[in-house]
Coordinates of C-alpha atoms in Angstrom, one line a residue:
X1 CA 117.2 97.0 86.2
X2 CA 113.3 97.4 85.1
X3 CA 110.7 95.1 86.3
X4 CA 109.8 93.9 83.0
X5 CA 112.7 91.0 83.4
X6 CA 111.5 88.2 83.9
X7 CA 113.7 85.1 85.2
X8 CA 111.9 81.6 84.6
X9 CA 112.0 78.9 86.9
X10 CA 114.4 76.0 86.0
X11 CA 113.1 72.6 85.0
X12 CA 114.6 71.3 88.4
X13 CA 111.9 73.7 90.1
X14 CA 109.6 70.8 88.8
X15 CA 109.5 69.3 92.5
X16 CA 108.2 72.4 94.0
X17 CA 106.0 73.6 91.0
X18 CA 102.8 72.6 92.4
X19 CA 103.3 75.0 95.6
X20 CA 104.7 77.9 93.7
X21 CA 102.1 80.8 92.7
X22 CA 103.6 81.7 89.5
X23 CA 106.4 80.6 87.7
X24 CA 108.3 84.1 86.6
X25 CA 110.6 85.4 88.8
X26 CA 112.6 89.0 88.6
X27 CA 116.1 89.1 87.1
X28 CA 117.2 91.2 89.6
X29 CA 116.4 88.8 92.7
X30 CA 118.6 88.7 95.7
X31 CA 119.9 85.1 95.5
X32 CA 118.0 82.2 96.9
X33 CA 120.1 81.2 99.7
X34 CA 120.4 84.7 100.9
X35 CA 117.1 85.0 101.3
X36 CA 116.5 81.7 102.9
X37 CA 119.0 82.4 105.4
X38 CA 117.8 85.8 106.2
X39 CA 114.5 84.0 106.6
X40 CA 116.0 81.3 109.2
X41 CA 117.2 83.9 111.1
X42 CA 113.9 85.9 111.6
X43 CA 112.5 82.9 112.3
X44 CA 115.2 82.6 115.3
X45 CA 114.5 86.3 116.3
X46 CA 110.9 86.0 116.5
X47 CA 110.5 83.2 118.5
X48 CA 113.3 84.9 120.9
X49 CA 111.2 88.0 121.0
X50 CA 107.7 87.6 120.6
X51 CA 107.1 84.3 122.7
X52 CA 105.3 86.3 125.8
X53 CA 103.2 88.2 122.6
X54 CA 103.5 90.5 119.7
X55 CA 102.6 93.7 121.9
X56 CA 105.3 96.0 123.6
X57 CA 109.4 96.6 123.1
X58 CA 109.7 93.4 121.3
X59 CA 108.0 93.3 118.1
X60 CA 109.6 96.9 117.9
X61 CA 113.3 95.0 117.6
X62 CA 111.5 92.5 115.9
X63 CA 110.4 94.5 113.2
X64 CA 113.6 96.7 112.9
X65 CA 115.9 93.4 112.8
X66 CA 113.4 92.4 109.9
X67 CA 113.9 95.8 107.9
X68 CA 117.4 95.4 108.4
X69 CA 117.2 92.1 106.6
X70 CA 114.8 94.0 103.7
X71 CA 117.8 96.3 103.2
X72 CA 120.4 93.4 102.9
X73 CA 118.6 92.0 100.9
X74 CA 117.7 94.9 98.4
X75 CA 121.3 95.5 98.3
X76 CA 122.4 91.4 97.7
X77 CA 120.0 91.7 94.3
X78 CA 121.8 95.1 93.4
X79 CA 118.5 97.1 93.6
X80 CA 118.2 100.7 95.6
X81 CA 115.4 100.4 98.5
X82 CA 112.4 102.3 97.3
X83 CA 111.4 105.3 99.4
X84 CA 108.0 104.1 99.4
X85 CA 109.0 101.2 101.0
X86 CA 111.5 102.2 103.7
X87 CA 108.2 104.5 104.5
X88 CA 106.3 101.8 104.9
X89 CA 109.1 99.7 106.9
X90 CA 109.8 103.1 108.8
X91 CA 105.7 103.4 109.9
X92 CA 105.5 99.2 110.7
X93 CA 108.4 100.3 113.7
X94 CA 106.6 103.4 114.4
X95 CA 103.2 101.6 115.5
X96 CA 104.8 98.7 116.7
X97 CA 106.8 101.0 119.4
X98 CA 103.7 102.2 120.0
X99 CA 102.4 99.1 121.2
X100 CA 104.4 100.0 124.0
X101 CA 102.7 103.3 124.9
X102 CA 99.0 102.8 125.8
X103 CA 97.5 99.9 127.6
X104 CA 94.1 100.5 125.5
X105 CA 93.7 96.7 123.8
X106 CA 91.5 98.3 120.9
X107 CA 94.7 100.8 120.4
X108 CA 96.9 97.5 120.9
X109 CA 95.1 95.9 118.3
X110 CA 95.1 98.7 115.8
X111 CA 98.8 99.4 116.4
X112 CA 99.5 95.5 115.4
X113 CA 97.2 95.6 112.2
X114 CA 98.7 98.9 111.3
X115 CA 102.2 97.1 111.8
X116 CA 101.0 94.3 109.3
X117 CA 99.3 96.1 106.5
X118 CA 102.4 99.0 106.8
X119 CA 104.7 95.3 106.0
X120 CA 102.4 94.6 103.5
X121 CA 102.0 97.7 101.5
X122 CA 106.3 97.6 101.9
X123 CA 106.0 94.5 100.3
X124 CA 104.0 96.0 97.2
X125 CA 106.1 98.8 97.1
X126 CA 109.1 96.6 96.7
X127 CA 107.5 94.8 94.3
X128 CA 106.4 97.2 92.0
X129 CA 105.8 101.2 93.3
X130 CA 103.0 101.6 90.8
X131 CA 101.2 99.1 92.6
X132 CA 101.2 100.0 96.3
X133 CA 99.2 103.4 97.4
X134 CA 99.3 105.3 94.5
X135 CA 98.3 103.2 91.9
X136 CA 95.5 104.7 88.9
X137 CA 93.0 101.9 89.7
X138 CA 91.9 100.5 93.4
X139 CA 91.9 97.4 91.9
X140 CA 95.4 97.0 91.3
X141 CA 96.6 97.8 95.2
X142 CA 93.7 95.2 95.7
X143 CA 95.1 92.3 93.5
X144 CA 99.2 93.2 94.7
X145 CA 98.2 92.9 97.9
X146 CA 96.4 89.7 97.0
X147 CA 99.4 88.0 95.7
X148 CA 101.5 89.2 98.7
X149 CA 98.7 87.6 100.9
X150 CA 98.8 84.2 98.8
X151 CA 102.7 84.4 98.9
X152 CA 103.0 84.8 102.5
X153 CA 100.4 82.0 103.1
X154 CA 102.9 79.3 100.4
X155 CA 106.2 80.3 102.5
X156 CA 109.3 79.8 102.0
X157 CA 108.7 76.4 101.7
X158 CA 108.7 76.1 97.7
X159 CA 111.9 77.9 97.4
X160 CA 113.6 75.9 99.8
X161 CA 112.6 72.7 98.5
X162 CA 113.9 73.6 95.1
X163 CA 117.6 74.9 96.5
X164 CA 117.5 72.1 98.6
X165 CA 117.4 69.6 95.6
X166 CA 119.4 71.4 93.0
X167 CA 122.8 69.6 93.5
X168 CA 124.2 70.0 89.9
X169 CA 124.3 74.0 90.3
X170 CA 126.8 75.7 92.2
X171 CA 130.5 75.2 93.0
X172 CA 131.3 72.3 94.9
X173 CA 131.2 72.8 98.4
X174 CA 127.7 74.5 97.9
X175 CA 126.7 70.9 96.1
X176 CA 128.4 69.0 99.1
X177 CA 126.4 71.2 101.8
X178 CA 123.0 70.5 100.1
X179 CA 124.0 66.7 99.9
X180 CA 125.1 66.7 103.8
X181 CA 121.8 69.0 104.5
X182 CA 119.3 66.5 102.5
X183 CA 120.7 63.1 104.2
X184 CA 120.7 64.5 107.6
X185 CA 117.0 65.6 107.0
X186 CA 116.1 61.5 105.9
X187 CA 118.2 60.2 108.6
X188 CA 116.3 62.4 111.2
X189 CA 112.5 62.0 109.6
X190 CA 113.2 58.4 109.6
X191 CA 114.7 58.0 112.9
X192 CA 112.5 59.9 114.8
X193 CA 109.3 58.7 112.9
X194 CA 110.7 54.4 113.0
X195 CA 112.6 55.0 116.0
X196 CA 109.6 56.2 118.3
X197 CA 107.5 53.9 116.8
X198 CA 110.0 50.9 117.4
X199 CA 110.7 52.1 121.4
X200 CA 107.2 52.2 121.6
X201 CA 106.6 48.4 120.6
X202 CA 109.5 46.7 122.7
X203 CA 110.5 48.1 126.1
X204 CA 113.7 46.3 125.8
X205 CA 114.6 48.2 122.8
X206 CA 113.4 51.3 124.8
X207 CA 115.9 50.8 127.3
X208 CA 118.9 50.7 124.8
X209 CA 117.6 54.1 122.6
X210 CA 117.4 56.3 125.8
X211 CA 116.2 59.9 124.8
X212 CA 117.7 62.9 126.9
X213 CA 115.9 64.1 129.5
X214 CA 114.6 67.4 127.4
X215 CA 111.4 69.1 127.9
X216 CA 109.7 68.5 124.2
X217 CA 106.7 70.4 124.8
X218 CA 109.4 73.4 124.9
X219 CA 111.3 72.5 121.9
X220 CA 108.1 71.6 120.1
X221 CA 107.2 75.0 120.5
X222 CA 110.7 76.7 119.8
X223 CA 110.6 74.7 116.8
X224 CA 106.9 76.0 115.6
X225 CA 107.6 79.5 116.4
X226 CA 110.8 79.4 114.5
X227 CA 109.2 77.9 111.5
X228 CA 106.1 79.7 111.7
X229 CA 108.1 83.5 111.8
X230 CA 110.6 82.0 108.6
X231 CA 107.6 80.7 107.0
X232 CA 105.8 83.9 106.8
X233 CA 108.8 86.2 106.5
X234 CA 110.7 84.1 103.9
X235 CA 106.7 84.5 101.4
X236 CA 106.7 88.1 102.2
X237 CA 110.2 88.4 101.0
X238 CA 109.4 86.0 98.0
X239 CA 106.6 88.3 97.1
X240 CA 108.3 91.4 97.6
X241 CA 111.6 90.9 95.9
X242 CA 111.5 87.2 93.6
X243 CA 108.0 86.9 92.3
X244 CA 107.7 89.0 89.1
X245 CA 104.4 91.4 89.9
X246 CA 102.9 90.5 85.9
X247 CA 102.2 87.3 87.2
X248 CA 99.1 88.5 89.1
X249 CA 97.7 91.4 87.3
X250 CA 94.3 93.0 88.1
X251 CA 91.4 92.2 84.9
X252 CA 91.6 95.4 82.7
X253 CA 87.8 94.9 83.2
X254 CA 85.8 93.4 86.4
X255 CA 83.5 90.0 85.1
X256 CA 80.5 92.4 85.8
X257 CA 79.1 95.2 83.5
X258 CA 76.7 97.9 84.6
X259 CA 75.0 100.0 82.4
X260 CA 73.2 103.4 82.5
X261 CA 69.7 101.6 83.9
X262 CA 71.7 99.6 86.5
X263 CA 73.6 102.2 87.9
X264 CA 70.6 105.0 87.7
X265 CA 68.2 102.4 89.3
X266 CA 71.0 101.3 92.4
X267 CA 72.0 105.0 93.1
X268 CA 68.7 106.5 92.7
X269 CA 67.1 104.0 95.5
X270 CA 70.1 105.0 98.1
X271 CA 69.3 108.8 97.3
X272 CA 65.2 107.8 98.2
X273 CA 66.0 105.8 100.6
X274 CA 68.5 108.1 102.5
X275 CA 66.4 111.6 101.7
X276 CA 63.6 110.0 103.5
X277 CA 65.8 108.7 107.0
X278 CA 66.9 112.3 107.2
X279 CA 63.6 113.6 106.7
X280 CA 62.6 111.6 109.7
X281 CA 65.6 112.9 111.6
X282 CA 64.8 116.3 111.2
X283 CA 61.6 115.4 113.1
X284 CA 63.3 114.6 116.5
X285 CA 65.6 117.2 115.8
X286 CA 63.8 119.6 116.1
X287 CA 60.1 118.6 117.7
X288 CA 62.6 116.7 120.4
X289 CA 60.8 114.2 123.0
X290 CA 57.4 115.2 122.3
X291 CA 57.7 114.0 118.8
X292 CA 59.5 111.6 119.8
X293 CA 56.6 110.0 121.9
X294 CA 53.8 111.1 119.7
X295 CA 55.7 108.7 116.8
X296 CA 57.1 106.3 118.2
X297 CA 56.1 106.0 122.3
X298 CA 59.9 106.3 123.3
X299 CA 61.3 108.7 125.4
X300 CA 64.1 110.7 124.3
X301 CA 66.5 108.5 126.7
X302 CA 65.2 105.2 124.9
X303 CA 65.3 106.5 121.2
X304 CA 69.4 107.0 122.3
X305 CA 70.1 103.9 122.9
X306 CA 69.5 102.6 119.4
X307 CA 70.3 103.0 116.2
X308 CA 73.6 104.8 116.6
X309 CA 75.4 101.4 115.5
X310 CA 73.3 100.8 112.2
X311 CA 74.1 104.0 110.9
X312 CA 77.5 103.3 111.3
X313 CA 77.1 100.3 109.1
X314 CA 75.2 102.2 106.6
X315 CA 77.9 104.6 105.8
X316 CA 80.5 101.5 106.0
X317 CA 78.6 99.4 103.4
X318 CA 78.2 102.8 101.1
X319 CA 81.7 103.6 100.5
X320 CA 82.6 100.8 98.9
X321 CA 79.2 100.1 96.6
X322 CA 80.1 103.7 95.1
X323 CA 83.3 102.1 94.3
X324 CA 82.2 98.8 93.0
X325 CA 79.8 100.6 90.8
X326 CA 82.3 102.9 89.5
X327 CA 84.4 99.9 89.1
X328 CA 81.7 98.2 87.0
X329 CA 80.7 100.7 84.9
X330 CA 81.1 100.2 80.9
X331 CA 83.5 102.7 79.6
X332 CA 81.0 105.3 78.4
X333 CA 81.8 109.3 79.4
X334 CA 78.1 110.0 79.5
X335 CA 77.5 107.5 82.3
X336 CA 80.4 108.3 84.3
X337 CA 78.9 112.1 84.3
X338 CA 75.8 110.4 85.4
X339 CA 77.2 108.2 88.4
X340 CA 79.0 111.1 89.5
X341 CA 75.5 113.5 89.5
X342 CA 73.8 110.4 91.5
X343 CA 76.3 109.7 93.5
X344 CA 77.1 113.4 95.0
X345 CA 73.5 113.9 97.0
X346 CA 74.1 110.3 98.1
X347 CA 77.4 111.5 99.6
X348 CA 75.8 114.3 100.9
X349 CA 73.1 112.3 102.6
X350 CA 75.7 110.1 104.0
X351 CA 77.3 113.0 105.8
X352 CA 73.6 114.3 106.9
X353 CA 73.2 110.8 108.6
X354 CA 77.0 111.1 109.7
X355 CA 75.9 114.0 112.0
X356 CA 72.6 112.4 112.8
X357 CA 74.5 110.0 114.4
X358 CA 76.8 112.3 116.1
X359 CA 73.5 114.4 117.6
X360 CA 71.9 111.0 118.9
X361 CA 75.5 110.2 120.7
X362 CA 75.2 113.4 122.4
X363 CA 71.9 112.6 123.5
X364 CA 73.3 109.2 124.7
X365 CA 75.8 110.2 126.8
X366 CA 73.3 112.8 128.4
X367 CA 71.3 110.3 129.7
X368 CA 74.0 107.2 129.9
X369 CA 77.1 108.4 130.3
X370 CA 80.1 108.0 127.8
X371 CA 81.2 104.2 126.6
X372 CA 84.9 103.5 124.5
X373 CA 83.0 101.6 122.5
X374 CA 80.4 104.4 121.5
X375 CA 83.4 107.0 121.4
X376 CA 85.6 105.1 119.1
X377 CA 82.8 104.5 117.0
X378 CA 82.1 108.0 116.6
X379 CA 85.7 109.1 115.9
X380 CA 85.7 106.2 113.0
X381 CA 82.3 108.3 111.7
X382 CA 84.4 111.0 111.7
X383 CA 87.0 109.7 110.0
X384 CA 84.5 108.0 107.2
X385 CA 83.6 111.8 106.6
X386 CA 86.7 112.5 105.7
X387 CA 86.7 109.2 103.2
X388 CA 83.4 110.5 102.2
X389 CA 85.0 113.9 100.8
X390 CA 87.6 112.4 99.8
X391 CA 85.7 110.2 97.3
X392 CA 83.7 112.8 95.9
X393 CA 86.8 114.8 95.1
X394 CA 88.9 111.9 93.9
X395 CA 87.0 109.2 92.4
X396 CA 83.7 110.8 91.2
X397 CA 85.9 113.3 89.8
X398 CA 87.9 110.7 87.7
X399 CA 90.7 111.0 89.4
X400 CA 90.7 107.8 92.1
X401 CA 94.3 107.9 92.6
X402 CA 95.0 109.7 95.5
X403 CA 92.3 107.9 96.9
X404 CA 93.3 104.9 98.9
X405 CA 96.7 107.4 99.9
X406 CA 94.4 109.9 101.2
X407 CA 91.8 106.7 102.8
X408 CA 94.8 104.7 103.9
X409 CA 97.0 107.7 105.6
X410 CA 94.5 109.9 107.4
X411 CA 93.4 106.4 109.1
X412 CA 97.1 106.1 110.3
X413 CA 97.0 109.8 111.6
X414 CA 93.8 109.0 113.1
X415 CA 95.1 106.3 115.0
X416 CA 98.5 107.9 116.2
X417 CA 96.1 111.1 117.5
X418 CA 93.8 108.1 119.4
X419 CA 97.4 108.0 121.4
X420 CA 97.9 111.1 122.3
X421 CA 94.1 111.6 122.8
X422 CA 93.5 108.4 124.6
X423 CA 89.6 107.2 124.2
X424 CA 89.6 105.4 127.9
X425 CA 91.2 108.4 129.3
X426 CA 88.6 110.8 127.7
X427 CA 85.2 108.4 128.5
X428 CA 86.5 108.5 132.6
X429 CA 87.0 112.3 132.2
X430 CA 83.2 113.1 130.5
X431 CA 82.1 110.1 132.8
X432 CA 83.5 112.2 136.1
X433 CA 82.8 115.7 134.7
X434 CA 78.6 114.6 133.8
X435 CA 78.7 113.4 137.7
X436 CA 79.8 116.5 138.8
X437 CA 77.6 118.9 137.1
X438 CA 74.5 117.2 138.4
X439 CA 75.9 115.9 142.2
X440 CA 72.3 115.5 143.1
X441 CA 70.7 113.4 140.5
X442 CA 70.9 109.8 140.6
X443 CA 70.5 109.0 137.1
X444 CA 73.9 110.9 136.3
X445 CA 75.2 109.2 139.2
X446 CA 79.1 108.0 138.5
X447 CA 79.4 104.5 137.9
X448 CA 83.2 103.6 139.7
X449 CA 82.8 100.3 138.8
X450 CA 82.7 101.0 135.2
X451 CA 85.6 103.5 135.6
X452 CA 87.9 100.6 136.9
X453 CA 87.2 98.4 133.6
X454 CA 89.1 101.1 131.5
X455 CA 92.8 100.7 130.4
X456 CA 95.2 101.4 132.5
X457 CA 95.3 105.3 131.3
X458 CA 92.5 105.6 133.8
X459 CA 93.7 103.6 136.5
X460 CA 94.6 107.2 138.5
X461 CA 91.0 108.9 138.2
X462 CA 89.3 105.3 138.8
X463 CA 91.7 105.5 142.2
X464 CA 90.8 108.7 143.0
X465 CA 86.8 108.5 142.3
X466 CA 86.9 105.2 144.1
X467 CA 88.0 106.6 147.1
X468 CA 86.3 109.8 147.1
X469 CA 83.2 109.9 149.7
X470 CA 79.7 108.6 147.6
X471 CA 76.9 110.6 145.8
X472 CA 74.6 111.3 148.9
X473 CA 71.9 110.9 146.3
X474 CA 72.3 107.6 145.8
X475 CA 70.8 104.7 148.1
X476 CA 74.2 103.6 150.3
X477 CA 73.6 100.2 149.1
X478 CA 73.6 100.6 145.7
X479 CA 77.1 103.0 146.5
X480 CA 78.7 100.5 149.0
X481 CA 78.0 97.8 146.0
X482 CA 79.9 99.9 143.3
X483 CA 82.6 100.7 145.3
X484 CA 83.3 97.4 146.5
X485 CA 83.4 95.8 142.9
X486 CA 85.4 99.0 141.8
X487 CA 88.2 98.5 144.8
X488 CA 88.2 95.2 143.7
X489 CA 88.6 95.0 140.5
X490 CA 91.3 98.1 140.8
X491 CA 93.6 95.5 143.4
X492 CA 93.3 92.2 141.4
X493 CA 94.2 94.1 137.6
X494 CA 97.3 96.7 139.1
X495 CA 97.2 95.5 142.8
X496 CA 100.3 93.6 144.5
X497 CA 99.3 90.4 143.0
X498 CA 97.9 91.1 139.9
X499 CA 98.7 89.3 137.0
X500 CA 100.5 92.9 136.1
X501 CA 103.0 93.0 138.4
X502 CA 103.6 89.1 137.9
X503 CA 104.6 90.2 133.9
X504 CA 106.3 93.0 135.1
X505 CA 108.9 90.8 137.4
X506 CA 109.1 87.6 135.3
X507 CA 112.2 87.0 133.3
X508 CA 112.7 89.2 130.0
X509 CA 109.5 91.3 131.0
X510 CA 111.3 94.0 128.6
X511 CA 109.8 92.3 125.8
X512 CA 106.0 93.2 127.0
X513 CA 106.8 96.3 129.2
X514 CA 104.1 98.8 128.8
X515 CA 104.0 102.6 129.8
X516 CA 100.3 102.7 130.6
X517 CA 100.7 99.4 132.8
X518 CA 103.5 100.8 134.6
X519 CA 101.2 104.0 135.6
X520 CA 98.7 102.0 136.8
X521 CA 100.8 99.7 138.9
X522 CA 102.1 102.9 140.5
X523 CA 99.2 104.7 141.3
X524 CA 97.7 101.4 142.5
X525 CA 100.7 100.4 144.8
X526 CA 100.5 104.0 146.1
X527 CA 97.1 104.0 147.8
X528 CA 97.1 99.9 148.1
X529 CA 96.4 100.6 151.6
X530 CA 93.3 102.9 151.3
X531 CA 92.3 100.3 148.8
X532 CA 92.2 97.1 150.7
X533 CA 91.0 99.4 154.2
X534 CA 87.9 100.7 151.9
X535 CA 87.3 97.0 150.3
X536 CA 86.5 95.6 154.1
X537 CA 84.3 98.8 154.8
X538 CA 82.1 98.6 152.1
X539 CA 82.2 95.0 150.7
X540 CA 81.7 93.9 154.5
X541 CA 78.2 96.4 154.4
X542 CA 77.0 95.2 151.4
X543 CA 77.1 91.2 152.6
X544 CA 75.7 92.3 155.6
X545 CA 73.0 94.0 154.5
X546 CA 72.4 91.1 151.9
X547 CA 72.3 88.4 155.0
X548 CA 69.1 90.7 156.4

């Protein structure tokens, strides 16, 4: 059946009108109990699953058993799953088993936000597949995903109140159940709510209503999680597969207009303002620290360790103003010719600055050593150059469809090479590697301590640099100071009674297991002993020679 059929709500909808986003609903939507149902048992599956957390083997079943309930769903309205979609559902289980890979917690977040947007793009794709990644206008993907957003926030809630109250439809023992169903809901709300009251007021009456001894605090929670995971799941499924997608269409035109002066004068100050900052970086480029002092008073090491962060931003902010001002501009071919001419040098800047940043990271790590926060920064640059490309092929060409498919997939690939790659792993090999080319220079001295702070993909070369004999260079203070903090931090995160190896023994630990973690715990438990032997040597120096 097409999309254009539209099914509108029945007068006994009235009752839940004021919760529900829009009123038309598809033809071809799975039934409502069906998809109420399939919603209550989510909700049962994800508070089973994810109640120790949504990272590791668990939200992997978790998000399988939900695309299992997509399909049955698709099928119960008599509709064929789009391929866009089971993509979508297919790369949601991908990054959520990947959850269980790394131990990195910026890769664990990214893998969960990668989990939720792949869900929500299924959900446009279900909805309409002109409206997900390859739609003609950004605006579009932006306003379907919108409505997915608002739907998941309404729940299921809406639908359920209106089946719940529609008695005079359906055979009879469907009429019957939502009878029995509504007066067991009063008689509960108003026992519990009266009756607690009442027990409360008269001890005597407390004594005849005895409650079973039950943990509440545990069923209170069973009960949230339940109704939180069929709440959310049952609006995604309401957005994907009821609501009709013309009820929340992007404007044909945004509420604001530029014209040739606005856009000339916005895209001409970024090309000033930009041709001048590379100017300036062509300065320390190539007059290096003696320009650098003669203009500013830094040293090279100093001018490093600022800046890098603001240009980041710069490029961030700039992607999406070219967009907006495409976006915005009035339908004339003349000034489209002319964005696109002001906004190709500004592109080209952008990239300039792009490896600007890039040179000034070098120098950072020269002088400081490597950081995960400096090198995921840098790979995101890198992938913003690629965005930056893509733009000028795509959009400034006039043709911004393949845009946000390019922007939005090369992120994912991005992200599943950060795996393979591992940033944590990469800092502690640069980190190790800068030590040893200079053993005899304190200020590229190896900072163990720092080393132990890394996921657990860098438990093994934190072990092994902890335990090798210090940089003779370096004061035996400052060394016997590092290295206790480093053996001590190492045997409290993957030691014997680490809060690790406590998840890793507790009951249903399947649900959170994690490759990474179990590395580190092994590596740790192997060389426990040199460990704790090395923690009395050098932690008892240091308070001795801090008692003096």
């Amino acid at each position: 059946m097409t999309t254009s059929a539209i099914r509108a709500a029945s007068p006994e909808s009235t009752l839940a009108g004021f919760l529900t986003l829009t009123r038309a609903e598809r033809a071809d939507a799975p039934p409502a109990t069906t998809l109420l149902w399939q919603a209550v048992l989510l909700g049962i599956s994800g508070d089973a699953l994810l109640r120790q957390g949504p990272i590791g083997p668990a939200l992997a079943v978790w998000v399988g058993v939900m695309g299992m309930a997509v399909l049955s769903l698709t099928w119960s309205a008599r509709r064929t799953m789009p391929r866009q979609a089971a993509g979508w559902l297919g790369t949601a289980l991908l990054f959520a088993i990947l959850t269980a890979w790394r131990n990195s917690e910026l890769l664990q977040v990214l893998d969960f936000l990668s989990v939720v947007g792949a869900l929500g793009l299924a959900a446009l794709a279900l909805r309409d597949r002109g409206l997900a990644l390859w739609a003609s206008r950004l605006r579009d993907t932006i306003w379907g995903a919108a409505a997915v957003v608002l739907n998941v926030m309404r729940g299921v809630l809406p639908l359920a109140v209106r089946e719940l109250f529609r008695a005079e439809h359906g055979t009879g023992w469907q009429r019957r159940t939502r009878a029995i169903v509504r007066a067991s809901l009063i008689a509960g709300v108003l026992a519990i709510v009266f009756g607690s009251l009442l027990r409360s007021a008269d001890p005597v009456f407390a004594q005849l209503v005895r409650l079973p001894d039950l943990d509440f605090e545990i069923i209170a929670s069973h009960i949230f999680l339940t109704g939180f995971f069929a709440w959310t799941t049952g609006g995604w499924a309401y957005a994907a597969l009821v609501a009709h997608p013309s009820g929340w269409r992007a404007p044909e035109r945004l509420p604001v207009t530029l014209g040739t002066l606005e856009v000339t004068t916005a895209l001409a100050t970024l090309n000033v303002l930009f041709g001048a900052f590379v100017l300036t970086q062509l300065g320390w480029f190539f007059g290096g620290e003696r320009f650098l002092s003669a203009t500013t008073g830094l040293t090279a090491a100093e001018y490093a360790r600022q800046g890098f962060f603001q240009m980041v931003w710069v490029v961030v902010l700039v992607v999406p103003l070219l967009l907006a001002t495409r976006a915005a501009m009035s339908p004339d071919p003349a000034l489209a010719r002319r964005h696109t001419s002001l906004s190709l040098p500004v592109v080209a800047l952008l990239g300039t600055i792009i490896v600007s940043a890039a040179l000034r990271m070098r120098l950072y790590v020269h002088y400081y050593g490597l950081s995960t926060d400096r090198l995921t920064t840098l790979v995101f640059m890198g992938w913003l150059f690629f965005v930056l490309a893509l733009l000028a092929a795509t959009v400034l060409r006039g043709r911004g469809g393949a845009f946000v498919a390019g922007s939005v997939l090369s992120g994912l690939a991005v992200l599943a090479a950060l795996h393979i790659v591992t940033p944590d792993l990469v800092v502690a090999r640069v980190n190790i590697a800068r030590a040893a080319e200079t053993p005899h220079d304190a200020r590229t001295a190896l900072d163990v301590h720092y080393l132990t702070r890394l996921s657990a993909e860098a438990a093994e070369l934190a072990t092994v640099a902890t335990l090798a004999p210090p940089n003779s260079a370096i004061r035996s203070a400052e060394s016997d100071a590092a290295r206790c903090a480093a053996t001590a931090t190492l045997l409290t995160r993957w030691g014997p009674g680490s809060a690790a190896v406590k998840r890793a023994t507790r009951e249903g630990a399947w649900r959170t297991w994690n490759a990474g973690e179990v590395r580190a715990l092994h590596v740790v438990g192997a060389n426990v002993g040199a460990l704790v032997r090395l923690r009395h040597e050098v932690c008892g120096r240091t308070r001795r020679g801090a008692t003096r």
